[in-house]
Short mmCIF file of C-alpha atoms in Angstrom, two decimals:
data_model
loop_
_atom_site.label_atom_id
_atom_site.label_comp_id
_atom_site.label_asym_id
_atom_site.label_seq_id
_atom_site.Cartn_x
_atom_site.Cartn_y
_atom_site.Cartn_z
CA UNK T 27 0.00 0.00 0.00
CA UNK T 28 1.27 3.60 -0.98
CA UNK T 29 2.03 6.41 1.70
CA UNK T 30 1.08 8.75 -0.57
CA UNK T 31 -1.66 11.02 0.63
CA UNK T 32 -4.26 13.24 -1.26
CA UNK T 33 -3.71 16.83 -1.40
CA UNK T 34 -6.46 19.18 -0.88
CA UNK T 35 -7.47 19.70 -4.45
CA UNK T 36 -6.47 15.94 -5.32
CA UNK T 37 -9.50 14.75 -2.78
CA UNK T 38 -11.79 17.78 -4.50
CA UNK T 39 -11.18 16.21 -7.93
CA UNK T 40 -11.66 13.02 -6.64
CA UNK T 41 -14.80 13.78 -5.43
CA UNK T 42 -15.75 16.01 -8.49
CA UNK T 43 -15.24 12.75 -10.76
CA UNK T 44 -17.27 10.46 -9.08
CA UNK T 45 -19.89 13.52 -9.20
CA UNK T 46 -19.78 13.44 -12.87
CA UNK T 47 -19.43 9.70 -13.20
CA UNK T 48 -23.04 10.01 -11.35
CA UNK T 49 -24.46 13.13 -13.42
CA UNK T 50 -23.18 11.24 -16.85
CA UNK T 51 -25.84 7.95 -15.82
CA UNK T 52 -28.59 10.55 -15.16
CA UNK T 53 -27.93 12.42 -18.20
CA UNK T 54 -28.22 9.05 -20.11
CA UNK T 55 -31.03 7.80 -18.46
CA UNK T 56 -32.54 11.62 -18.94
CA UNK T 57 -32.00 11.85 -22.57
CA UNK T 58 -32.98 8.10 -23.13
CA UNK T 59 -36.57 9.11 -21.74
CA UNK T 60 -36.70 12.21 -23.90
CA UNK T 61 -35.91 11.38 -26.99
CA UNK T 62 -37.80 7.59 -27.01
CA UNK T 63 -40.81 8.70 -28.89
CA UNK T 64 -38.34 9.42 -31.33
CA UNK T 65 -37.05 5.99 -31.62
CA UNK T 66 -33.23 7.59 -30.38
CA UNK T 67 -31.46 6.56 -27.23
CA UNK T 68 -28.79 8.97 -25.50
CA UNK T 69 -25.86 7.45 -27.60
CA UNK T 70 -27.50 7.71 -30.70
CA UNK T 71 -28.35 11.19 -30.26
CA UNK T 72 -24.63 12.13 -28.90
CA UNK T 73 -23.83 11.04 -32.18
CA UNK T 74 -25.91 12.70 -34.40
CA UNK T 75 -24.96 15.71 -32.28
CA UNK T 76 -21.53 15.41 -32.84
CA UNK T 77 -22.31 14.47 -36.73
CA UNK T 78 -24.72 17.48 -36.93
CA UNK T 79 -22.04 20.20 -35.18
CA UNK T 80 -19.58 19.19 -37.15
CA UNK T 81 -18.16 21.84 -39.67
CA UNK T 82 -18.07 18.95 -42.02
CA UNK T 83 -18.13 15.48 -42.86
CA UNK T 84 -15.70 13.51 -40.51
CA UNK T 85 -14.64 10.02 -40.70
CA UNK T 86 -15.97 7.69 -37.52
CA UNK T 87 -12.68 7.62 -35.91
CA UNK T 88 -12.66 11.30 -35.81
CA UNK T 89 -15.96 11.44 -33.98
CA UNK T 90 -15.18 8.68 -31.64
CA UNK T 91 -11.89 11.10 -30.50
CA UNK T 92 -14.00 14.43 -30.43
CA UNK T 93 -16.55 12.60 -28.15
CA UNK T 94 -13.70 10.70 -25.91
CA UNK T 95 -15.05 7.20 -26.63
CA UNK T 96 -14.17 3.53 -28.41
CA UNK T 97 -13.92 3.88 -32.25
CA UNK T 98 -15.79 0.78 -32.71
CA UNK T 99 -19.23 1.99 -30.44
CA UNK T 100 -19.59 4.68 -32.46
CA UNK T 101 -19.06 2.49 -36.10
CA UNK T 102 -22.15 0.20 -34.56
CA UNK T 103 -23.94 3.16 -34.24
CA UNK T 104 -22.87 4.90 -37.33
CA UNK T 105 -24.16 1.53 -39.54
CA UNK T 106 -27.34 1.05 -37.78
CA UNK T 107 -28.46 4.89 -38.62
CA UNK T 108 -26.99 4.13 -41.93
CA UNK T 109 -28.94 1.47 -42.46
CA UNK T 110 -32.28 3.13 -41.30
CA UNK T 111 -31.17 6.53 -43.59
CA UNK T 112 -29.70 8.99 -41.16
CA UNK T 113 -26.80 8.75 -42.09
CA UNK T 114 -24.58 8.34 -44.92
CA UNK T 115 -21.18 7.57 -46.18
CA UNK T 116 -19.41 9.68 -48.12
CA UNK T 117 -15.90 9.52 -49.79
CA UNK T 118 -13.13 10.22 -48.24
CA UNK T 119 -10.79 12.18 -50.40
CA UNK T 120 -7.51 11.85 -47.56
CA UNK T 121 -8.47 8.07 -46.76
CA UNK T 122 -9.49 4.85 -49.15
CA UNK T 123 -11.65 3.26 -46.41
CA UNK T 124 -12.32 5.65 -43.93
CA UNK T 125 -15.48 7.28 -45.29
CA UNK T 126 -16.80 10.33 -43.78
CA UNK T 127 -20.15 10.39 -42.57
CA UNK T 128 -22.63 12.80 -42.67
CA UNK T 129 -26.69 13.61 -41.53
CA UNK T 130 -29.21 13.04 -44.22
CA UNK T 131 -32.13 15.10 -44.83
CA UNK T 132 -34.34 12.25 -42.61
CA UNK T 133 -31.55 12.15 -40.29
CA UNK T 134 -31.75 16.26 -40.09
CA UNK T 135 -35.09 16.21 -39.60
CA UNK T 136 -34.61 13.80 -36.87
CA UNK T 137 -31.55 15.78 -34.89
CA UNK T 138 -34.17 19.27 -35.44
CA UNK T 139 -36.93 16.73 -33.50
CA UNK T 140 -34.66 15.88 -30.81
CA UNK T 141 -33.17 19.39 -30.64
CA UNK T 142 -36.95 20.68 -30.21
CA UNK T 143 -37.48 18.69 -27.35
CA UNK T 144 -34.22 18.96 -25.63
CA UNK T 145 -34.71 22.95 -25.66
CA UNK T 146 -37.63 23.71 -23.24
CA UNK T 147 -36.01 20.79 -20.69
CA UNK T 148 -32.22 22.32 -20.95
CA UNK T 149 -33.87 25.83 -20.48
CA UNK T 150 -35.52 24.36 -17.47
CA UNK T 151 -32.68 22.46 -16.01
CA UNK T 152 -30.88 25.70 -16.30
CA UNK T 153 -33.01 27.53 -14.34
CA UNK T 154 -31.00 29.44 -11.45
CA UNK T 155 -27.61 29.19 -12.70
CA UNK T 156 -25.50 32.13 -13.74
CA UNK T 157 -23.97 32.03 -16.82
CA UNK T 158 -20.86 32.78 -14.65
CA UNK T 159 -21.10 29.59 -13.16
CA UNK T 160 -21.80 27.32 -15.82
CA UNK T 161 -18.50 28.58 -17.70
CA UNK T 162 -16.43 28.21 -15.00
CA UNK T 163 -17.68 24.63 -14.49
CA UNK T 164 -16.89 24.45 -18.89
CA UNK T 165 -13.38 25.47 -17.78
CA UNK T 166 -12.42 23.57 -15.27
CA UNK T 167 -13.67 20.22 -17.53
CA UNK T 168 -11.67 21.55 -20.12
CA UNK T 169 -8.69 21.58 -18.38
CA UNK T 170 -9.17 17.94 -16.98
CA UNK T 171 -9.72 16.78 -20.55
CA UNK T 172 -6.75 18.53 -21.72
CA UNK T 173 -4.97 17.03 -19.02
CA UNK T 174 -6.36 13.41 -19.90
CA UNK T 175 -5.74 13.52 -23.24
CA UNK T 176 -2.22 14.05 -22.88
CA UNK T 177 -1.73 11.08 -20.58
CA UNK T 178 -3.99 8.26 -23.44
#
């Protein structure tokens, strides 16, 4: 066993991971319940987010990096919206097999359906918090991502 103690900000962090460990499964569970009716669960829809705010067509593997997750959940996911026509592939002028992916007009629609309902429930979730706060809280995650990233 290590003699190595937390420091002040170490047990903070600690803490502050397993809080958004816990926030993560409610946001899941959350968005799973919203966007049902629509026949999307929360992965899905992180994907078509990250699809749809893209500044253009990206390959799989560039999502799954942008979104901090495995390559190969986000392929399943990718071919199964494929296959319904949310998606599609597109060529991939800097890579033979890595096609780019992109929303189709169904899959738009779908992403402006999801976005509709997501707004009035963000706006009230929301509610009470300064936008002083909430960009703070964007900063400090940044900065433990950035921090991550350089130890993967």
């Amino acid at each position: 066993m290590s003699n190595e103690q937390w420091t002040e900000a170490g047990k903070a962090v600690t803490a502050l991971i397993l809080d958004v460990f816990r926030l993560n499964g409610r946001l899941q569970l959350a968005g799973d319940r919203l966007v049902a009716e629509l026949g999307l669960t929360s992965a899905r829809w992180q994907i078509l987010g990250a699809i749809a705010y893209a500044e253009q067509p990206e390959s799989v593997a560039w999502h799954a990096r942008a979104m901090g997750v495995h390559r190969q959940g986000v392929q399943r996911i990718v071919n199964e919206l494929e296959k319904e026509g949310v998606l599609e592939f597109q060529l991939n002028p800097n890579h033979k097999r890595a096609h780019l992916v992109a929303l189709t007009p169904k899959g738009q629609k779908l992403f402006d359906e999801a976005i509709a309902i997501q707004i009035p429930w963000v706006n009230d979730l929301a509610r009470g918090l300064s936008s002083d706060d909430i960009a703070t809280t964007q900063e400090i995650i940044a900065l433990l991502k950035k921090r991550l990233q350089k130890t993967l």
